[in-house]
Amino acid sequence: MGRPCLTIDLTKLEHNARAIVGVCARHGISVTGVTKGTCGHPEVANAMLRGGVSSIGESRLENVRRLREAGVAAPMLMLRVPALSRVEEVVEAVDASLDSELAVLAALSQAARRRGRVHPAIVMVDLGDLREGVWPDDLVPFVRQVLALPGIRIAGLGANLSCFGGVIPTAENMQRLVNCALEIEKTFGIELVWISGGNTSALPLVAAGRMPARVNHLRIGEAILLGRETVHRTPWPGTHQDAFLLHTEVIELKRKPSFPIGERAEDAFGEAPRFEDRGARDRALLDVGREDVTPEGLVPLDPRVEVLGASSDYLIVDVTQARGDVRVGDELVFAPSYAALLAAMDSAYVEKRLVGAPAAP
Ligand SMILES: *Cc1c(COP(=O)(O)O)cnc(C)c1O
């Protein structure tokens, strides 16, 4: 087989999606499956849909296009708030978007009107994570202006946590989102259909039965893709953590000192790495590098293998503990973190191989 290679187990992904959709359904929550961690891989989207997600969420228009061209017909939600320069494409390509800027919404309204459509918008509220969203104090005047745009229908309110500020979803901050919705409904006499409470990091709150009942939608990527929640990154019960595996090849294997020889400055990436002198060690160079992965995000399946670091084209691992079992030409396999998965999916040098499911008709 060609290496390096990322295997994508579609049966495990479908199973993971079904597990997440199940726990959410028990609490009245529908799930948008988020494929952006796989650059919008159509078979990943299809596996999520077979597992019961009601729509697909994407952050990039290019990925949306890739999904559509491959025949994924499910409703599509744009997750990254649209750029003003791309409103025409957004209205054309997706069924709804998360939004936070009045100028963008005005342009989306015009673009929708030109097509004789009304574009559904979920207005994002910033609950303190300090990424996208309208500040709660500004929400009522903001919504008043959006309601005056004829090409926009406010489909609901949304929030996103744990992405920039690392703020954890709690019953309290989720209730603040619900209170915002109640205030909007009372002030303007409208009904907000969707209260989109967040991403994977909201799952522990849901499973604990502490998510306020009005929250009826989540956008879930990592828990389906990697089988983990993202507050403590613990495995989610009943899911697989190895739907994606990175297969690499040993291209050099030598016993060398563990401490560099000679006067030292920066490494290839301008960092000054620290080394511990552990004497002579067996070290393997593998055929992936920073161009293909984030080395910090790789967990070797063989616990005797230890990741030391990487340059652009080499991943360097210590295999002393596996002495005799690792040879040049052998395969070493790693479970990727979300960041490592994203990099591997994005790397043109890593083959993507579908396993574990019947070929699409
Ligand atoms: C990426 C993203 C998600 C999915 O996040 P996960 O942690 O992978 O579940 C949800 N909502 C928004 C707005 C996003 O950008």
mmCIF file of C-alpha atoms and ligand atoms in Angstrom:
data_model
loop_
_atom_site.group_PDB
_atom_site.id
_atom_site.type_symbol
_atom_site.label_atom_id
_atom_site.label_comp_id
_atom_site.label_asym_id
_atom_site.label_seq_id
_atom_site.Cartn_x
_atom_site.Cartn_y
_atom_site.Cartn_z
ATOM 1 C CA MET A 1 0.000 0.000 0.000
ATOM 2 C CA GLY A 2 1.088 3.551 -0.623
ATOM 3 C CA ARG A 3 2.221 5.515 2.379
ATOM 4 C CA PRO A 4 1.749 7.832 4.104
ATOM 5 C CA CYS A 5 -1.942 7.102 4.275
ATOM 6 C CA LEU A 6 -4.901 8.158 6.398
ATOM 7 C CA THR A 7 -7.534 5.454 6.766
ATOM 8 C CA ILE A 8 -11.126 6.621 7.220
ATOM 9 C CA ASP A 9 -13.399 3.977 8.716
ATOM 10 C CA LEU A 10 -16.896 4.834 7.518
ATOM 11 C CA THR A 11 -18.605 2.173 9.630
ATOM 12 C CA LYS A 12 -17.042 3.616 12.784
ATOM 13 C CA LEU A 13 -17.992 7.152 11.753
ATOM 14 C CA GLU A 14 -21.585 6.114 11.143
ATOM 15 C CA HIS A 15 -21.633 4.364 14.508
ATOM 16 C CA ASN A 16 -20.198 7.447 16.247
ATOM 17 C CA ALA A 17 -22.760 9.696 14.585
ATOM 18 C CA ARG A 18 -25.576 7.379 15.670
ATOM 19 C CA ALA A 19 -24.331 7.408 19.287
ATOM 20 C CA ILE A 20 -24.146 11.225 19.402
ATOM 21 C CA VAL A 21 -27.456 11.722 17.589
ATOM 22 C CA GLY A 22 -29.016 9.264 20.068
ATOM 23 C CA VAL A 23 -27.944 11.054 23.218
ATOM 24 C CA CYS A 24 -28.982 14.409 21.734
ATOM 25 C CA ALA A 25 -32.348 13.079 20.554
ATOM 26 C CA ARG A 26 -33.143 11.895 24.089
ATOM 27 C CA HIS A 27 -32.845 15.543 25.128
ATOM 28 C CA GLY A 28 -34.804 17.012 22.212
ATOM 29 C CA ILE A 29 -31.726 18.177 20.319
ATOM 30 C CA SER A 30 -31.088 17.704 16.611
ATOM 31 C CA VAL A 31 -27.534 17.482 15.312
ATOM 32 C CA THR A 32 -25.747 19.074 12.396
ATOM 33 C CA GLY A 33 -22.746 16.897 11.535
ATOM 34 C CA VAL A 34 -19.640 19.024 11.011
ATOM 35 C CA THR A 35 -17.260 17.822 8.289
ATOM 36 C CA LYS A 36 -14.762 20.713 8.254
ATOM 37 C CA GLY A 37 -12.161 18.620 10.092
ATOM 38 C CA THR A 38 -12.040 16.435 6.983
ATOM 39 C CA CYS A 39 -12.041 19.262 4.405
ATOM 40 C CA GLY A 40 -15.630 18.382 3.556
ATOM 41 C CA HIS A 41 -15.039 14.734 2.656
ATOM 42 C CA PRO A 42 -18.253 13.548 0.948
ATOM 43 C CA GLU A 43 -18.077 9.970 2.299
ATOM 44 C CA VAL A 44 -17.592 11.295 5.818
ATOM 45 C CA ALA A 45 -20.706 13.435 5.333
ATOM 46 C CA ASN A 46 -22.635 10.434 4.003
ATOM 47 C CA ALA A 47 -21.563 8.302 6.976
ATOM 48 C CA MET A 48 -22.753 11.038 9.350
ATOM 49 C CA LEU A 49 -26.063 11.242 7.497
ATOM 50 C CA ARG A 50 -26.527 7.464 7.687
ATOM 51 C CA GLY A 51 -25.890 7.839 11.418
ATOM 52 C CA GLY A 52 -28.807 10.238 11.675
ATOM 53 C CA VAL A 53 -27.500 13.814 11.580
ATOM 54 C CA SER A 54 -30.124 16.116 10.103
ATOM 55 C CA SER A 55 -27.783 18.376 8.124
ATOM 56 C CA ILE A 56 -24.123 19.045 7.376
ATOM 57 C CA GLY A 57 -22.142 21.976 8.773
ATOM 58 C CA GLU A 58 -19.123 23.397 6.975
ATOM 59 C CA SER A 59 -16.821 26.354 7.473
ATOM 60 C CA ARG A 60 -15.529 26.663 3.895
ATOM 61 C CA LEU A 61 -17.451 27.286 0.700
ATOM 62 C CA GLU A 62 -14.906 25.168 -1.181
ATOM 63 C CA ASN A 63 -15.823 22.210 1.038
ATOM 64 C CA VAL A 64 -19.540 22.843 0.518
ATOM 65 C CA ARG A 65 -18.934 22.760 -3.217
ATOM 66 C CA ARG A 66 -16.958 19.534 -2.916
ATOM 67 C CA LEU A 67 -19.829 17.940 -1.006
ATOM 68 C CA ARG A 68 -22.455 19.116 -3.478
ATOM 69 C CA GLU A 69 -20.437 18.014 -6.497
ATOM 70 C CA ALA A 70 -20.185 14.551 -4.942
ATOM 71 C CA GLY A 71 -23.961 14.410 -4.661
ATOM 72 C CA VAL A 72 -24.444 15.170 -0.950
ATOM 73 C CA ALA A 73 -27.942 16.621 -1.038
ATOM 74 C CA ALA A 74 -28.551 17.189 2.699
ATOM 75 C CA PRO A 75 -29.301 20.679 4.026
ATOM 76 C CA MET A 76 -26.052 22.592 4.498
ATOM 77 C CA LEU A 77 -25.277 25.061 7.281
ATOM 78 C CA MET A 78 -22.454 27.595 6.895
ATOM 79 C CA LEU A 79 -20.569 27.717 10.203
ATOM 80 C CA ARG A 80 -17.985 30.407 9.618
ATOM 81 C CA VAL A 81 -19.722 33.772 9.558
ATOM 82 C CA PRO A 82 -19.716 34.794 5.891
ATOM 83 C CA ALA A 83 -17.269 37.287 4.422
ATOM 84 C CA LEU A 84 -18.873 40.331 2.830
ATOM 85 C CA SER A 85 -17.091 39.512 -0.438
ATOM 86 C CA ARG A 86 -18.712 36.058 -0.648
ATOM 87 C CA VAL A 87 -22.388 36.599 0.141
ATOM 88 C CA GLU A 88 -23.505 35.620 -3.377
ATOM 89 C CA GLU A 89 -21.809 32.221 -3.036
ATOM 90 C CA VAL A 90 -23.238 31.717 0.457
ATOM 91 C CA VAL A 91 -26.814 32.327 -0.654
ATOM 92 C CA GLU A 92 -26.248 30.059 -3.637
ATOM 93 C CA ALA A 93 -24.473 27.212 -1.850
ATOM 94 C CA VAL A 94 -25.980 26.765 1.628
ATOM 95 C CA ASP A 95 -29.412 26.525 3.192
ATOM 96 C CA ALA A 96 -28.627 28.696 6.215
ATOM 97 C CA SER A 97 -25.706 30.504 7.816
ATOM 98 C CA LEU A 98 -24.490 31.596 11.233
ATOM 99 C CA ASP A 99 -24.272 35.394 11.171
ATOM 100 C CA SER A 100 -23.039 38.281 13.278
ATOM 101 C CA GLU A 101 -22.511 41.362 11.058
ATOM 102 C CA LEU A 102 -25.266 43.685 9.921
ATOM 103 C CA ALA A 103 -23.434 44.733 6.745
ATOM 104 C CA VAL A 104 -23.047 41.092 5.762
ATOM 105 C CA LEU A 105 -26.679 40.322 6.532
ATOM 106 C CA ALA A 106 -27.754 43.317 4.438
ATOM 107 C CA ALA A 107 -25.670 42.009 1.536
ATOM 108 C CA LEU A 108 -26.998 38.461 2.035
ATOM 109 C CA SER A 109 -30.503 39.935 1.975
ATOM 110 C CA GLN A 110 -29.855 41.634 -1.362
ATOM 111 C CA ALA A 111 -28.228 38.518 -2.814
ATOM 112 C CA ALA A 112 -31.187 36.410 -1.716
ATOM 113 C CA ARG A 113 -33.692 38.910 -3.097
ATOM 114 C CA ARG A 114 -31.966 38.914 -6.476
ATOM 115 C CA ARG A 115 -32.651 35.182 -6.565
ATOM 116 C CA GLY A 116 -36.206 35.546 -5.330
ATOM 117 C CA ARG A 117 -35.277 33.826 -2.072
ATOM 118 C CA VAL A 118 -35.213 34.430 1.635
ATOM 119 C CA HIS A 119 -31.983 33.366 3.358
ATOM 120 C CA PRO A 120 -32.295 31.817 6.851
ATOM 121 C CA ALA A 121 -29.827 33.253 9.371
ATOM 122 C CA ILE A 122 -28.951 32.032 12.844
ATOM 123 C CA VAL A 123 -27.802 35.101 14.757
ATOM 124 C CA MET A 124 -24.719 34.297 16.823
ATOM 125 C CA VAL A 125 -24.446 35.613 20.373
ATOM 126 C CA ASP A 126 -21.037 35.872 22.059
ATOM 127 C CA LEU A 127 -21.405 34.334 25.524
ATOM 128 C CA GLY A 128 -17.832 35.170 26.482
ATOM 129 C CA ASP A 129 -15.578 32.961 24.375
ATOM 130 C CA LEU A 130 -14.688 36.103 22.372
ATOM 131 C CA ARG A 131 -14.839 34.594 18.927
ATOM 132 C CA GLU A 132 -17.848 35.286 16.686
ATOM 133 C CA GLY A 133 -21.136 36.748 17.814
ATOM 134 C CA VAL A 134 -23.121 39.820 18.806
ATOM 135 C CA TRP A 135 -22.534 40.972 22.372
ATOM 136 C CA PRO A 136 -25.749 40.272 24.368
ATOM 137 C CA ASP A 137 -26.234 43.966 25.268
ATOM 138 C CA ASP A 138 -26.349 44.820 21.559
ATOM 139 C CA LEU A 139 -28.681 42.003 20.556
ATOM 140 C CA VAL A 140 -32.095 43.702 20.616
ATOM 141 C CA PRO A 141 -31.090 46.671 18.421
ATOM 142 C CA PHE A 142 -29.170 44.272 16.157
ATOM 143 C CA VAL A 143 -32.175 42.013 15.649
ATOM 144 C CA ARG A 144 -34.419 45.036 15.070
ATOM 145 C CA GLN A 145 -32.256 45.991 12.098
ATOM 146 C CA VAL A 146 -32.061 42.427 10.766
ATOM 147 C CA LEU A 147 -35.853 42.125 10.871
ATOM 148 C CA ALA A 148 -36.015 45.098 8.488
ATOM 149 C CA LEU A 149 -34.069 43.137 5.829
ATOM 150 C CA PRO A 150 -36.592 41.566 3.424
ATOM 151 C CA GLY A 151 -34.255 38.834 2.146
ATOM 152 C CA ILE A 152 -33.382 37.478 5.602
ATOM 153 C CA ARG A 153 -35.394 35.265 7.930
ATOM 154 C CA ILE A 154 -34.049 34.905 11.456
ATOM 155 C CA ALA A 155 -34.136 31.143 11.959
ATOM 156 C CA GLY A 156 -32.798 31.241 15.492
ATOM 157 C CA LEU A 157 -30.026 32.190 17.886
ATOM 158 C CA GLY A 158 -26.724 30.408 18.278
ATOM 159 C CA ALA A 159 -23.605 30.449 20.393
ATOM 160 C CA ASN A 160 -20.171 28.918 20.170
ATOM 161 C CA LEU A 161 -17.886 28.246 23.134
ATOM 162 C CA SER A 162 -14.564 26.481 23.843
ATOM 163 C CA CYS A 163 -12.989 27.685 20.604
ATOM 164 C CA PHE A 164 -10.996 30.840 21.379
ATOM 165 C CA GLY A 165 -11.434 31.711 25.036
ATOM 166 C CA GLY A 166 -11.766 28.086 26.151
ATOM 167 C CA VAL A 167 -15.012 28.954 27.976
ATOM 168 C CA ILE A 168 -16.934 25.787 28.958
ATOM 169 C CA PRO A 169 -20.677 25.513 28.276
ATOM 170 C CA THR A 170 -22.597 25.523 31.565
ATOM 171 C CA ALA A 171 -26.259 25.520 32.535
ATOM 172 C CA GLU A 172 -25.738 29.206 33.398
ATOM 173 C CA ASN A 173 -24.262 30.476 30.130
ATOM 174 C CA MET A 174 -26.669 28.307 28.099
ATOM 175 C CA GLN A 175 -29.562 29.803 30.109
ATOM 176 C CA ARG A 176 -28.231 33.259 29.174
ATOM 177 C CA LEU A 177 -28.574 32.258 25.509
ATOM 178 C CA VAL A 178 -32.132 31.063 26.148
ATOM 179 C CA ASN A 179 -32.924 34.310 27.988
ATOM 180 C CA CYS A 180 -31.670 36.266 24.977
ATOM 181 C CA ALA A 181 -34.051 34.245 22.815
ATOM 182 C CA LEU A 182 -36.969 34.864 25.173
ATOM 183 C CA GLU A 183 -36.258 38.584 25.189
ATOM 184 C CA ILE A 184 -36.117 38.704 21.380
ATOM 185 C CA GLU A 185 -39.360 36.753 21.071
ATOM 186 C CA LYS A 186 -41.126 39.012 23.557
ATOM 187 C CA THR A 187 -39.792 42.265 22.120
ATOM 188 C CA PHE A 188 -40.532 41.495 18.476
ATOM 189 C CA GLY A 189 -43.371 38.961 18.706
ATOM 190 C CA ILE A 190 -41.453 36.419 16.622
ATOM 191 C CA GLU A 191 -40.704 32.758 17.200
ATOM 192 C CA LEU A 192 -37.084 31.601 17.137
ATOM 193 C CA VAL A 193 -37.211 28.061 15.799
ATOM 194 C CA TRP A 194 -33.604 27.083 16.474
ATOM 195 C CA ILE A 195 -31.569 27.635 19.593
ATOM 196 C CA SER A 196 -28.193 26.304 18.533
ATOM 197 C CA GLY A 197 -26.293 25.849 21.767
ATOM 198 C CA GLY A 198 -22.847 24.945 20.512
ATOM 199 C CA ASN A 199 -20.411 22.257 19.458
ATOM 200 C CA THR A 200 -18.929 19.053 20.885
ATOM 201 C CA SER A 201 -18.042 20.802 24.149
ATOM 202 C CA ALA A 202 -21.770 21.060 24.946
ATOM 203 C CA LEU A 203 -22.271 17.272 24.963
ATOM 204 C CA PRO A 204 -21.326 16.628 28.615
ATOM 205 C CA LEU A 205 -23.974 19.166 29.675
ATOM 206 C CA VAL A 206 -26.564 17.439 27.480
ATOM 207 C CA ALA A 207 -25.696 13.962 28.769
ATOM 208 C CA ALA A 208 -25.908 15.219 32.358
ATOM 209 C CA GLY A 209 -29.446 16.432 31.657
ATOM 210 C CA ARG A 210 -28.463 20.022 32.481
ATOM 211 C CA MET A 211 -28.895 21.667 29.081
ATOM 212 C CA PRO A 212 -31.821 24.127 29.205
ATOM 213 C CA ALA A 213 -34.789 22.622 27.357
ATOM 214 C CA ARG A 214 -35.086 25.431 24.799
ATOM 215 C CA VAL A 215 -31.694 24.491 23.309
ATOM 216 C CA ASN A 216 -32.716 22.217 20.442
ATOM 217 C CA HIS A 217 -29.705 22.131 18.132
ATOM 218 C CA LEU A 218 -25.976 21.385 18.281
ATOM 219 C CA ARG A 219 -23.251 21.407 15.621
ATOM 220 C CA ILE A 220 -21.020 18.407 16.240
ATOM 221 C CA GLY A 221 -17.686 17.600 14.597
ATOM 222 C CA GLU A 222 -15.016 16.202 16.889
ATOM 223 C CA ALA A 223 -17.233 13.858 18.947
ATOM 224 C CA ILE A 224 -18.326 12.104 15.753
ATOM 225 C CA LEU A 225 -14.960 12.174 13.999
ATOM 226 C CA LEU A 226 -12.718 11.253 16.932
ATOM 227 C CA GLY A 227 -15.122 9.913 19.568
ATOM 228 C CA ARG A 228 -14.191 12.479 22.223
ATOM 229 C CA GLU A 229 -15.765 15.377 24.042
ATOM 230 C CA THR A 230 -13.645 18.499 24.044
ATOM 231 C CA VAL A 231 -13.891 19.801 27.614
ATOM 232 C CA HIS A 232 -11.510 17.155 29.002
ATOM 233 C CA ARG A 233 -10.931 15.274 25.709
ATOM 234 C CA THR A 234 -12.115 12.033 27.253
ATOM 235 C CA PRO A 235 -13.499 9.258 25.019
ATOM 236 C CA TRP A 236 -17.261 9.573 24.549
ATOM 237 C CA PRO A 237 -19.093 6.456 25.801
ATOM 238 C CA GLY A 238 -20.032 4.060 23.021
ATOM 239 C CA THR A 239 -17.912 5.673 20.309
ATOM 240 C CA HIS A 240 -14.743 4.694 18.455
ATOM 241 C CA GLN A 241 -11.593 6.795 18.864
ATOM 242 C CA ASP A 242 -9.862 5.238 15.852
ATOM 243 C CA ALA A 243 -12.094 6.041 12.889
ATOM 244 C CA PHE A 244 -9.065 7.881 11.482
ATOM 245 C CA LEU A 245 -5.571 6.384 11.603
ATOM 246 C CA LEU A 246 -2.376 7.725 10.087
ATOM 247 C CA HIS A 247 -0.129 5.044 8.581
ATOM 248 C CA THR A 248 3.537 6.005 8.150
ATOM 249 C CA GLU A 249 6.663 4.204 7.015
ATOM 250 C CA VAL A 250 10.054 3.934 8.700
ATOM 251 C CA ILE A 251 12.568 5.394 6.257
ATOM 252 C CA GLU A 252 15.637 5.566 8.534
ATOM 253 C CA LEU A 253 16.309 3.601 11.724
ATOM 254 C CA LYS A 254 19.509 4.233 13.676
ATOM 255 C CA ARG A 255 20.894 4.281 17.174
ATOM 256 C CA LYS A 256 22.049 7.821 17.932
ATOM 257 C CA PRO A 257 22.729 10.034 20.954
ATOM 258 C CA SER A 258 19.621 11.693 22.352
ATOM 259 C CA PHE A 259 21.391 15.036 22.765
ATOM 260 C CA PRO A 260 22.489 17.056 19.676
ATOM 261 C CA ILE A 261 26.247 17.424 19.082
ATOM 262 C CA GLY A 262 27.674 20.921 18.530
ATOM 263 C CA GLU A 263 26.820 24.583 19.068
ATOM 264 C CA ARG A 264 23.047 25.065 18.849
ATOM 265 C CA ALA A 265 20.712 27.725 17.489
ATOM 266 C CA GLU A 266 17.126 27.485 16.221
ATOM 267 C CA ASP A 267 15.562 24.476 14.531
ATOM 268 C CA ALA A 268 14.004 24.563 11.042
ATOM 269 C CA PHE A 269 10.891 26.306 12.405
ATOM 270 C CA GLY A 270 12.624 29.004 14.438
ATOM 271 C CA GLU A 271 12.107 27.241 17.747
ATOM 272 C CA ALA A 272 14.744 26.303 20.307
ATOM 273 C CA PRO A 273 13.764 22.761 21.280
ATOM 274 C CA ARG A 274 14.887 21.278 24.586
ATOM 275 C CA PHE A 275 16.640 17.938 24.724
ATOM 276 C CA GLU A 276 17.133 15.565 27.587
ATOM 277 C CA ASP A 277 20.289 13.445 27.498
ATOM 278 C CA ARG A 278 19.039 9.877 27.789
ATOM 279 C CA GLY A 279 22.126 8.294 26.261
ATOM 280 C CA ALA A 280 22.044 6.397 22.977
ATOM 281 C CA ARG A 281 18.529 5.663 21.686
ATOM 282 C CA ASP A 282 16.940 3.891 18.699
ATOM 283 C CA ARG A 283 15.393 6.567 16.518
ATOM 284 C CA ALA A 284 13.213 6.207 13.455
ATOM 285 C CA LEU A 285 12.519 8.793 10.777
ATOM 286 C CA LEU A 286 9.020 8.491 9.295
ATOM 287 C CA ASP A 287 7.690 9.711 5.969
ATOM 288 C CA VAL A 288 5.451 12.535 7.228
ATOM 289 C CA GLY A 289 6.393 15.978 8.545
ATOM 290 C CA ARG A 290 4.955 19.272 9.635
ATOM 291 C CA GLU A 291 3.641 19.709 6.126
ATOM 292 C CA ASP A 292 1.292 16.780 6.768
ATOM 293 C CA VAL A 293 0.620 16.650 10.507
ATOM 294 C CA THR A 294 0.961 18.453 13.806
ATOM 295 C CA PRO A 295 3.401 16.103 15.554
ATOM 296 C CA GLU A 296 2.112 17.113 19.010
ATOM 297 C CA GLY A 297 -1.258 15.681 17.991
ATOM 298 C CA LEU A 298 -0.137 12.148 17.142
ATOM 299 C CA VAL A 299 -0.624 9.236 19.532
ATOM 300 C CA PRO A 300 1.264 6.087 18.470
ATOM 301 C CA LEU A 301 -0.879 2.935 18.595
ATOM 302 C CA ASP A 302 2.193 1.084 19.846
ATOM 303 C CA PRO A 303 2.756 2.521 23.341
ATOM 304 C CA ARG A 304 6.467 1.718 23.057
ATOM 305 C CA VAL A 305 6.821 4.393 20.359
ATOM 306 C CA GLU A 306 7.474 7.977 21.498
ATOM 307 C CA VAL A 307 7.109 11.050 19.268
ATOM 308 C CA LEU A 308 10.182 13.299 19.561
ATOM 309 C CA GLY A 309 9.306 15.974 17.006
ATOM 310 C CA ALA A 310 9.223 16.802 13.331
ATOM 311 C CA SER A 311 10.665 18.940 10.582
ATOM 312 C CA SER A 312 8.815 19.683 7.323
ATOM 313 C CA ASP A 313 9.292 16.220 5.903
ATOM 314 C CA TYR A 314 10.287 13.911 8.773
ATOM 315 C CA LEU A 315 8.522 12.752 11.891
ATOM 316 C CA ILE A 316 11.141 11.586 14.387
ATOM 317 C CA VAL A 317 10.229 8.924 16.930
ATOM 318 C CA ASP A 318 12.062 7.029 19.656
ATOM 319 C CA VAL A 319 11.579 3.279 19.227
ATOM 320 C CA THR A 320 14.106 2.053 21.783
ATOM 321 C CA GLN A 321 11.427 0.207 23.735
ATOM 322 C CA ALA A 322 10.308 -1.613 20.593
ATOM 323 C CA ARG A 323 13.845 -2.667 19.713
ATOM 324 C CA GLY A 324 13.901 -5.599 17.305
ATOM 325 C CA ASP A 325 10.233 -5.150 16.356
ATOM 326 C CA VAL A 326 10.719 -2.095 14.139
ATOM 327 C CA ARG A 327 12.632 -2.208 10.856
ATOM 328 C CA VAL A 328 13.154 0.064 7.840
ATOM 329 C CA GLY A 329 10.086 -0.278 5.626
ATOM 330 C CA ASP A 330 7.786 -1.120 8.553
ATOM 331 C CA GLU A 331 4.566 0.711 9.174
ATOM 332 C CA LEU A 332 3.933 2.776 12.308
ATOM 333 C CA VAL A 333 0.360 3.863 12.990
ATOM 334 C CA PHE A 334 -0.912 6.910 14.877
ATOM 335 C CA ALA A 335 -4.268 8.198 16.094
ATOM 336 C CA PRO A 336 -4.519 11.897 15.167
ATOM 337 C CA SER A 337 -5.840 14.751 17.283
ATOM 338 C CA TYR A 338 -8.315 17.129 15.613
ATOM 339 C CA ALA A 339 -5.446 19.425 14.557
ATOM 340 C CA ALA A 340 -3.408 16.502 13.215
ATOM 341 C CA LEU A 341 -6.469 15.132 11.392
ATOM 342 C CA LEU A 342 -7.120 18.493 9.773
ATOM 343 C CA ALA A 343 -3.496 18.757 8.647
ATOM 344 C CA ALA A 344 -3.430 15.193 7.286
ATOM 345 C CA MET A 345 -6.731 15.699 5.444
ATOM 346 C CA ASP A 346 -5.346 18.916 3.987
ATOM 347 C CA SER A 347 -2.020 17.411 2.915
ATOM 348 C CA ALA A 348 -1.863 16.441 -0.742
ATOM 349 C CA TYR A 349 0.922 14.019 0.210
ATOM 350 C CA VAL A 350 -1.206 11.848 2.499
ATOM 351 C CA GLU A 351 -3.395 9.329 0.682
ATOM 352 C CA LYS A 352 -6.939 9.074 2.039
ATOM 353 C CA ARG A 353 -8.236 5.536 2.092
ATOM 354 C CA LEU A 354 -11.820 4.578 2.876
ATOM 355 C CA VAL A 355 -12.274 1.395 4.873
ATOM 356 C CA GLY A 356 -15.051 -0.377 6.724
ATOM 357 C CA ALA A 357 -18.064 0.325 4.532
ATOM 358 C CA PRO A 358 -19.596 -0.864 1.315
ATOM 359 C CA ALA A 359 -18.754 1.272 -1.699
ATOM 360 C CA ALA A 360 -21.366 3.874 -2.518
ATOM 361 C CA PRO A 361 -23.744 2.820 -5.301
HETATM 362 C C1 LIG B 1 -16.126 23.913 14.069
HETATM 363 C C2 LIG B 1 -17.413 24.390 14.572
HETATM 364 C C3 LIG B 1 -18.291 23.492 15.195
HETATM 365 C C4 LIG B 1 -17.923 22.044 15.459
HETATM 366 O O1 LIG B 1 -17.008 21.983 16.528
HETATM 367 P P1 LIG B 1 -16.593 20.585 17.197
HETATM 368 O O2 LIG B 1 -15.857 20.965 18.420
HETATM 369 O O3 LIG B 1 -15.747 19.862 16.187
HETATM 370 O O4 LIG B 1 -17.848 19.849 17.483
HETATM 371 C C5 LIG B 1 -19.508 23.982 15.604
HETATM 372 N N1 LIG B 1 -19.853 25.276 15.425
HETATM 373 C C6 LIG B 1 -19.036 26.161 14.838
HETATM 374 C C7 LIG B 1 -19.471 27.571 14.686
HETATM 375 C C8 LIG B 1 -17.791 25.758 14.401
HETATM 376 O O5 LIG B 1 -16.973 26.645 13.836
#
